[in-house]
PDB file of C-alpha atoms in Angstrom:
ATOM      1  CA  MET A  96       0.021   0.066  -0.115  1.00 47.00           C
ATOM      2  CA  ILE A  97       1.267   3.475  -0.740  1.00 54.00           C
ATOM      3  CA  THR A  98       1.580   5.620   2.382  1.00 61.00           C
ATOM      4  CA  THR A  99       3.291   8.727   3.458  1.00 65.00           C
ATOM      5  CA  ASN A 100       5.525   9.291   6.413  1.00 85.00           C
ATOM      6  CA  LYS A 101       7.415  11.921   8.060  1.00 87.00           C
ATOM      7  CA  LYS A 102      11.094  10.704   7.195  1.00 93.00           C
ATOM      8  CA  LEU A 103      10.196  10.078   3.556  1.00 94.00           C
ATOM      9  CA  THR A 104       8.408  13.558   3.432  1.00 94.00           C
ATOM     10  CA  TRP A 105      11.740  15.225   4.744  1.00 95.00           C
ATOM     11  CA  PHE A 106      13.887  13.109   2.407  1.00 96.00           C
ATOM     12  CA  ILE A 107      11.819  14.227  -0.698  1.00 96.00           C
ATOM     13  CA  VAL A 108      11.808  17.951   0.479  1.00 96.00           C
ATOM     14  CA  ILE A 109      15.567  17.717   1.116  1.00 97.00           C
ATOM     15  CA  THR A 110      16.351  16.089  -2.299  1.00 96.00           C
ATOM     16  CA  GLN A 111      14.083  18.793  -4.186  1.00 94.00           C
ATOM     17  CA  ALA A 112      16.112  21.356  -2.407  1.00 95.00           C
ATOM     18  CA  ILE A 113      19.258  19.826  -3.465  1.00 96.00           C
ATOM     19  CA  LEU A 114      18.019  19.746  -7.142  1.00 95.00           C
ATOM     20  CA  MET A 115      17.008  23.438  -7.178  1.00 94.00           C
ATOM     21  CA  ALA A 116      20.172  24.465  -5.640  1.00 96.00           C
ATOM     22  CA  TRP A 117      22.087  22.670  -8.006  1.00 97.00           C
ATOM     23  CA  SER A 118      20.149  24.037 -10.974  1.00 95.00           C
ATOM     24  CA  ILE A 119      20.735  27.638  -9.803  1.00 96.00           C
ATOM     25  CA  GLY A 120      24.446  26.896  -9.237  1.00 96.00           C
ATOM     26  CA  SER A 121      24.692  25.357 -12.703  1.00 96.00           C
ATOM     27  CA  SER A 122      22.898  28.363 -14.262  1.00 94.00           C
ATOM     28  CA  VAL A 123      25.074  30.955 -12.571  1.00 95.00           C
ATOM     29  CA  LEU A 124      28.152  29.031 -13.759  1.00 94.00           C
ATOM     30  CA  GLU A 125      26.810  27.984 -16.946  1.00 92.00           C
ATOM     31  CA  ALA A 126      27.829  24.544 -16.208  1.00 91.00           C
ATOM     32  CA  GLY A 127      26.678  22.671 -19.400  1.00 92.00           C
ATOM     33  CA  PRO A 128      25.001  19.443 -19.988  1.00 94.00           C
ATOM     34  CA  LEU A 129      27.565  17.411 -17.755  1.00 95.00           C
ATOM     35  CA  SER A 130      26.053  19.064 -14.772  1.00 96.00           C
ATOM     36  CA  ALA A 131      22.728  17.818 -15.809  1.00 96.00           C
ATOM     37  CA  SER A 132      23.834  14.230 -16.269  1.00 96.00           C
ATOM     38  CA  ILE A 133      25.465  14.444 -12.661  1.00 97.00           C
ATOM     39  CA  ILE A 134      22.372  15.689 -10.892  1.00 97.00           C
ATOM     40  CA  SER A 135      19.895  13.304 -12.810  1.00 97.00           C
ATOM     41  CA  TYR A 136      21.788  10.164 -12.310  1.00 98.00           C
ATOM     42  CA  GLY A 137      22.975  11.085  -8.853  1.00 97.00           C
ATOM     43  CA  LEU A 138      19.462  12.071  -7.510  1.00 97.00           C
ATOM     44  CA  PHE A 139      17.987   9.076  -8.894  1.00 98.00           C
ATOM     45  CA  GLY A 140      20.653   6.812  -7.277  1.00 98.00           C
ATOM     46  CA  LEU A 141      20.006   8.387  -4.001  1.00 97.00           C
ATOM     47  CA  TYR A 142      16.189   7.325  -4.392  1.00 98.00           C
ATOM     48  CA  ILE A 143      17.085   3.918  -5.135  1.00 98.00           C
ATOM     49  CA  LEU A 144      19.553   3.790  -2.213  1.00 97.00           C
ATOM     50  CA  TYR A 145      17.021   5.196   0.233  1.00 97.00           C
ATOM     51  CA  ALA A 146      14.390   2.638  -0.925  1.00 96.00           C
ATOM     52  CA  VAL A 147      16.722  -0.317  -0.521  1.00 96.00           C
ATOM     53  CA  ILE A 148      17.774   0.812   3.046  1.00 96.00           C
ATOM     54  CA  THR A 149      14.471   1.655   4.467  1.00 95.00           C
ATOM     55  CA  LYS A 150      12.563  -0.715   2.249  1.00 93.00           C
ATOM     56  CA  ASP A 151      10.020   1.883   1.798  1.00 91.00           C
ATOM     57  CA  SER A 152       7.373   0.682  -0.545  1.00 89.00           C
ATOM     58  CA  THR A 153       5.991   3.993  -1.419  1.00 91.00           C
ATOM     59  CA  LEU A 154       9.294   5.385  -2.657  1.00 94.00           C
ATOM     60  CA  SER A 155       9.823   2.056  -4.569  1.00 93.00           C
ATOM     61  CA  ARG A 156       6.642   2.289  -6.579  1.00 92.00           C
ATOM     62  CA  LEU A 157       7.163   5.963  -6.964  1.00 94.00           C
ATOM     63  CA  ILE A 158      10.615   5.089  -8.460  1.00 96.00           C
ATOM     64  CA  LEU A 159       9.080   2.524 -10.821  1.00 95.00           C
ATOM     65  CA  PHE A 160       6.155   4.838 -11.737  1.00 95.00           C
ATOM     66  CA  GLY A 161       8.712   7.816 -12.556  1.00 96.00           C
ATOM     67  CA  LEU A 162      11.162   5.746 -14.496  1.00 97.00           C
ATOM     68  CA  ALA A 163       8.465   4.239 -16.565  1.00 97.00           C
ATOM     69  CA  ALA A 164       6.991   7.485 -17.327  1.00 97.00           C
ATOM     70  CA  GLY A 165      10.483   8.919 -18.107  1.00 97.00           C
ATOM     71  CA  VAL A 166      11.254   6.320 -20.616  1.00 97.00           C
ATOM     72  CA  MET A 167       7.832   7.022 -22.244  1.00 97.00           C
ATOM     73  CA  GLU A 168       8.620  10.803 -22.368  1.00 97.00           C
ATOM     74  CA  LEU A 169      11.372  10.104 -24.928  1.00 97.00           C
ATOM     75  CA  ILE A 170       8.441  10.059 -27.620  1.00 97.00           C
ATOM     76  CA  THR A 171       7.358  13.590 -26.469  1.00 97.00           C
ATOM     77  CA  ASP A 172      10.862  14.816 -26.627  1.00 96.00           C
ATOM     78  CA  HIS A 173      11.145  13.526 -30.147  1.00 97.00           C
ATOM     79  CA  TYR A 174       8.045  15.277 -30.898  1.00 97.00           C
ATOM     80  CA  LEU A 175       9.252  18.576 -29.317  1.00 96.00           C
ATOM     81  CA  VAL A 176      12.779  18.368 -30.944  1.00 96.00           C
ATOM     82  CA  ASP A 177      12.089  16.890 -34.480  1.00 95.00           C
ATOM     83  CA  THR A 178       8.356  17.398 -35.350  1.00 96.00           C
ATOM     84  CA  ILE A 179       7.681  20.897 -34.092  1.00 95.00           C
ATOM     85  CA  ASN A 180      11.397  22.149 -34.084  1.00 93.00           C
ATOM     86  CA  SER A 181      10.913  23.768 -30.597  1.00 94.00           C
ATOM     87  CA  LEU A 182      13.090  21.974 -28.135  1.00 95.00           C
ATOM     88  CA  VAL A 183      16.988  22.199 -28.454  1.00 95.00           C
ATOM     89  CA  TYR A 184      19.655  19.999 -26.775  1.00 95.00           C
ATOM     90  CA  PRO A 185      23.274  20.961 -26.907  1.00 92.00           C
ATOM     91  CA  GLY A 186      23.972  17.744 -28.420  1.00 80.00           C
ATOM     92  CA  LYS A 187      27.536  17.340 -27.011  1.00 81.00           C
ATOM     93  CA  GLU A 188      26.587  14.412 -24.763  1.00 89.00           C
ATOM     94  CA  ALA A 189      25.135  10.809 -24.876  1.00 94.00           C
ATOM     95  CA  MET A 190      21.962  10.732 -26.561  1.00 95.00           C
ATOM     96  CA  ILE A 191      18.838   8.122 -26.783  1.00 95.00           C
ATOM     97  CA  TRP A 192      16.935   9.047 -29.787  1.00 94.00           C
ATOM     98  CA  SER A 193      16.247  12.933 -29.819  1.00 94.00           C
ATOM     99  CA  SER A 194      17.178  13.228 -25.975  1.00 96.00           C
ATOM    100  CA  PRO A 195      20.035  13.181 -23.727  1.00 97.00           C
ATOM    101  CA  ALA A 196      20.652   9.853 -22.014  1.00 97.00           C
ATOM    102  CA  TYR A 197      20.023  11.257 -18.625  1.00 97.00           C
ATOM    103  CA  MET A 198      16.454  12.507 -19.485  1.00 97.00           C
ATOM    104  CA  PRO A 199      14.371   9.605 -18.302  1.00 97.00           C
ATOM    105  CA  PHE A 200      16.000   9.789 -14.895  1.00 97.00           C
ATOM    106  CA  ALA A 201      15.592  13.488 -14.906  1.00 96.00           C
ATOM    107  CA  TRP A 202      11.869  12.983 -15.500  1.00 95.00           C
ATOM    108  CA  ALA A 203      11.715  10.197 -12.846  1.00 97.00           C
ATOM    109  CA  ASN A 204      13.205  12.594 -10.259  1.00 96.00           C
ATOM    110  CA  VAL A 205      10.655  15.260 -10.888  1.00 93.00           C
ATOM    111  CA  LEU A 206       7.667  12.833 -11.082  1.00 94.00           C
ATOM    112  CA  ILE A 207       8.885  11.154  -7.705  1.00 95.00           C
ATOM    113  CA  GLN A 208       8.860  14.411  -5.935  1.00 94.00           C
ATOM    114  CA  LEU A 209       5.642  15.898  -7.527  1.00 92.00           C
ATOM    115  CA  GLY A 210       3.952  12.508  -7.266  1.00 91.00           C
ATOM    116  CA  TYR A 211       4.889  12.241  -3.452  1.00 93.00           C
ATOM    117  CA  TYR A 212       3.248  15.818  -2.870  1.00 92.00           C
ATOM    118  CA  GLY A 213       0.184  14.531  -4.873  1.00 90.00           C
ATOM    119  CA  LEU A 214      -0.102  11.738  -2.453  1.00 90.00           C
ATOM    120  CA  LEU A 215       0.351  14.005   0.763  1.00 90.00           C
ATOM    121  CA  LEU A 216      -2.329  16.439  -0.866  1.00 89.00           C
ATOM    122  CA  SER A 217      -4.687  13.645  -1.648  1.00 87.00           C
ATOM    123  CA  LYS A 218      -4.482  12.344   2.001  1.00 86.00           C
ATOM    124  CA  TRP A 219      -5.437  15.663   3.166  1.00 84.00           C
ATOM    125  CA  LYS A 220      -7.791  17.076   0.723  1.00 83.00           C
ATOM    126  CA  GLY A 221      -8.801  14.060  -1.586  1.00 85.00           C
ATOM    127  CA  TRP A 222      -7.399  13.413  -5.041  1.00 82.00           C
ATOM    128  CA  LEU A 223      -9.585  16.047  -6.877  1.00 87.00           C
ATOM    129  CA  VAL A 224      -8.480  19.073  -5.019  1.00 91.00           C
ATOM    130  CA  ALA A 225      -5.009  17.650  -4.840  1.00 89.00           C
ATOM    131  CA  SER A 226      -4.926  17.598  -8.595  1.00 90.00           C
ATOM    132  CA  ILE A 227      -6.093  21.236  -9.121  1.00 93.00           C
ATOM    133  CA  ILE A 228      -3.415  22.334  -6.483  1.00 92.00           C
ATOM    134  CA  LEU A 229      -0.777  20.327  -8.258  1.00 91.00           C
ATOM    135  CA  GLY A 230      -1.680  21.290 -11.614  1.00 91.00           C
ATOM    136  CA  VAL A 231      -1.446  24.971 -10.656  1.00 91.00           C
ATOM    137  CA  ALA A 232       1.816  24.470  -8.862  1.00 88.00           C
ATOM    138  CA  GLY A 233       3.626  22.573 -11.591  1.00 85.00           C
ATOM    139  CA  ALA A 234       2.379  25.352 -14.132  1.00 85.00           C
ATOM    140  CA  MET A 235       3.968  28.005 -11.918  1.00 83.00           C
ATOM    141  CA  TYR A 236       7.108  26.149 -11.239  1.00 79.00           C
ATOM    142  CA  ILE A 237       8.031  25.502 -14.814  1.00 75.00           C
ATOM    143  CA  PRO A 238       9.242  29.098 -16.148  1.00 75.00           C
ATOM    144  CA  LEU A 239      11.704  29.447 -13.357  1.00 82.00           C
ATOM    145  CA  TYR A 240      13.156  25.803 -14.078  1.00 83.00           C
ATOM    146  CA  GLU A 241      13.203  26.532 -17.762  1.00 85.00           C
ATOM    147  CA  HIS A 242      15.059  29.833 -17.252  1.00 86.00           C
ATOM    148  CA  LEU A 243      17.665  27.927 -15.085  1.00 91.00           C
ATOM    149  CA  ALA A 244      18.059  25.071 -17.638  1.00 93.00           C
ATOM    150  CA  LYS A 245      18.545  27.598 -20.536  1.00 92.00           C
ATOM    151  CA  ASP A 246      21.364  29.462 -18.647  1.00 92.00           C
ATOM    152  CA  ALA A 247      22.942  26.281 -17.413  1.00 94.00           C
ATOM    153  CA  GLY A 248      23.060  25.122 -21.076  1.00 94.00           C
ATOM    154  CA  TRP A 249      21.163  22.066 -20.423  1.00 95.00           C
ATOM    155  CA  TRP A 250      18.270  22.746 -23.253  1.00 95.00           C
ATOM    156  CA  TRP A 251      16.461  25.750 -24.553  1.00 94.00           C
ATOM    157  CA  TYR A 252      13.705  26.604 -26.998  1.00 94.00           C
ATOM    158  CA  HIS A 253      13.341  28.355 -30.255  1.00 92.00           C
ATOM    159  CA  PRO A 254      11.270  31.593 -29.929  1.00 88.00           C
ATOM    160  CA  ASN A 255       8.989  30.077 -32.590  1.00 88.00           C
ATOM    161  CA  ALA A 256       6.020  29.946 -30.153  1.00 87.00           C
ATOM    162  CA  PRO A 257       4.515  32.359 -27.640  1.00 91.00           C
ATOM    163  CA  MET A 258       7.077  32.558 -24.603  1.00 89.00           C
ATOM    164  CA  ILE A 259       7.035  33.563 -20.980  1.00 85.00           C
ATOM    165  CA  PHE A 260      10.559  34.297 -20.247  1.00 80.00           C
ATOM    166  CA  ASN A 261      12.294  31.165 -21.545  1.00 82.00           C
ATOM    167  CA  ALA A 262       9.405  28.996 -21.350  1.00 87.00           C
ATOM    168  CA  PRO A 263       6.930  28.546 -24.374  1.00 92.00           C
ATOM    169  CA  VAL A 264       3.372  28.945 -23.248  1.00 93.00           C
ATOM    170  CA  TYR A 265       2.550  25.426 -24.459  1.00 94.00           C
ATOM    171  CA  VAL A 266       5.102  23.978 -22.105  1.00 93.00           C
ATOM    172  CA  ILE A 267       3.528  25.729 -19.091  1.00 93.00           C
ATOM    173  CA  ILE A 268       0.276  24.398 -20.040  1.00 94.00           C
ATOM    174  CA  CYS A 269       1.656  21.033 -20.759  1.00 94.00           C
ATOM    175  CA  GLU A 270       3.288  20.842 -17.347  1.00 92.00           C
ATOM    176  CA  GLY A 271       0.311  21.812 -15.512  1.00 93.00           C
ATOM    177  CA  LEU A 272      -1.805  19.088 -17.380  1.00 94.00           C
ATOM    178  CA  ILE A 273       0.869  16.418 -16.308  1.00 94.00           C
ATOM    179  CA  SER A 274       0.911  17.650 -12.746  1.00 93.00           C
ATOM    180  CA  LEU A 275      -2.907  17.526 -12.730  1.00 92.00           C
ATOM    181  CA  SER A 276      -2.899  13.713 -13.519  1.00 92.00           C
ATOM    182  CA  LEU A 277      -0.537  12.702 -10.783  1.00 92.00           C
ATOM    183  CA  PRO A 278      -2.892  12.422  -7.623  1.00 90.00           C
ATOM    184  CA  LEU A 279      -5.446  10.420  -9.652  1.00 88.00           C
ATOM    185  CA  LEU A 280      -2.716   7.887 -11.121  1.00 89.00           C
ATOM    186  CA  LEU A 281      -0.819   7.409  -7.840  1.00 86.00           C
ATOM    187  CA  THR A 282      -3.968   6.807  -5.630  1.00 82.00           C
ATOM    188  CA  ARG A 283      -5.255   4.403  -8.101  1.00 73.00           C
ATOM    189  CA  SER A 284      -2.036   2.294  -7.297  1.00 62.00           C
ATOM    190  CA  SER A 285      -2.517   2.567  -3.488  1.00 55.00           C
ATOM    191  CA  ASN A 286      -3.524  -0.950  -2.861  1.00 58.00           C
ATOM    192  CA  LYS A 287      -1.471  -2.671  -5.569  1.00 68.00           C
ATOM    193  CA  GLY A 288       2.098  -3.685  -6.489  1.00 82.00           C
ATOM    194  CA  ALA A 289       5.017  -2.944  -8.435  1.00 86.00           C
ATOM    195  CA  ILE A 290       3.396  -3.992 -11.745  1.00 90.00           C
ATOM    196  CA  SER A 291       0.630  -1.496 -11.309  1.00 89.00           C
ATOM    197  CA  ALA A 292       3.029   1.351 -10.528  1.00 90.00           C
ATOM    198  CA  THR A 293       4.985   0.507 -13.716  1.00 93.00           C
ATOM    199  CA  VAL A 294       1.842   0.196 -15.806  1.00 94.00           C
ATOM    200  CA  LEU A 295       0.552   3.520 -14.416  1.00 94.00           C
ATOM    201  CA  GLY A 296       3.870   5.157 -15.202  1.00 94.00           C
ATOM    202  CA  ILE A 297       3.500   4.128 -18.674  1.00 96.00           C
ATOM    203  CA  ILE A 298       0.073   5.566 -18.933  1.00 96.00           C
ATOM    204  CA  CYS A 299       1.454   8.770 -17.515  1.00 96.00           C
ATOM    205  CA  GLY A 300       3.969   8.831 -20.112  1.00 96.00           C
ATOM    206  CA  GLY A 301       1.309   8.501 -22.667  1.00 97.00           C
ATOM    207  CA  TRP A 302      -0.571  11.330 -21.051  1.00 96.00           C
ATOM    208  CA  ILE A 303       2.723  13.498 -21.166  1.00 96.00           C
ATOM    209  CA  TYR A 304       2.694  12.922 -25.022  1.00 97.00           C
ATOM    210  CA  LEU A 305      -1.189  13.807 -25.221  1.00 97.00           C
ATOM    211  CA  SER A 306      -0.489  16.806 -23.021  1.00 96.00           C
ATOM    212  CA  ALA A 307       2.135  18.063 -25.244  1.00 96.00           C
ATOM    213  CA  LEU A 308      -0.211  17.772 -28.368  1.00 97.00           C
ATOM    214  CA  ILE A 309      -3.186  19.467 -26.563  1.00 96.00           C
ATOM    215  CA  ALA A 310      -0.888  22.251 -24.915  1.00 96.00           C
ATOM    216  CA  TYR A 311       0.652  23.083 -28.347  1.00 95.00           C
ATOM    217  CA  TRP A 312      -2.714  23.217 -30.024  1.00 94.00           C
ATOM    218  CA  ILE A 313      -3.751  25.697 -27.379  1.00 93.00           C
ATOM    219  CA  GLY A 314      -0.558  27.732 -26.783  1.00 85.00           C
ATOM    220  CA  GLY A 315       1.841  26.899 -29.649  1.00 72.00           C
TER     221      GLY A 315
END
């Protein structure tokens, strides 16, 4: 059963703070794609280590969910990079299809964090209210993160769509739609096992792609 606890909550908060601090530092130093690889692989490794040491079933399922969705997100990246020619990666790094090799893990890290907050909010207010709160929060968080990513040299966008700072409007809409789905998807797996978490992660990855199509139609 997926549950929440104080130790895991603090661990998620601390790792999110690490991710943000690293992003800010990489932006200031214009650190380039290597710094994105280090934080993506390192943070994902921390989540696995914590799950193994504590035998925390909630984090274990969030890891499976996030990684499955992250792998599926490669389809969306290809759409953004090669179909609508919006997203740009430096290219001076190991690649999987149109994406840096670290990208599934970067997505997994973010989905683990947001997904856990979705579970907390669902316990507090129910999944419907949690979805609305998380959707708004996800949409507000993205412009800052996209700004940091561009200055860090991790990725950026062609100005061929309406922008808010360094984030296209459609990306903000897309991230809001993705975040909106997490409480529902994760509460559906509360009484199921690893296979369910993986399948729901695949469904989330499909929703990421569909969200990108809808968002680009609205705001692209």
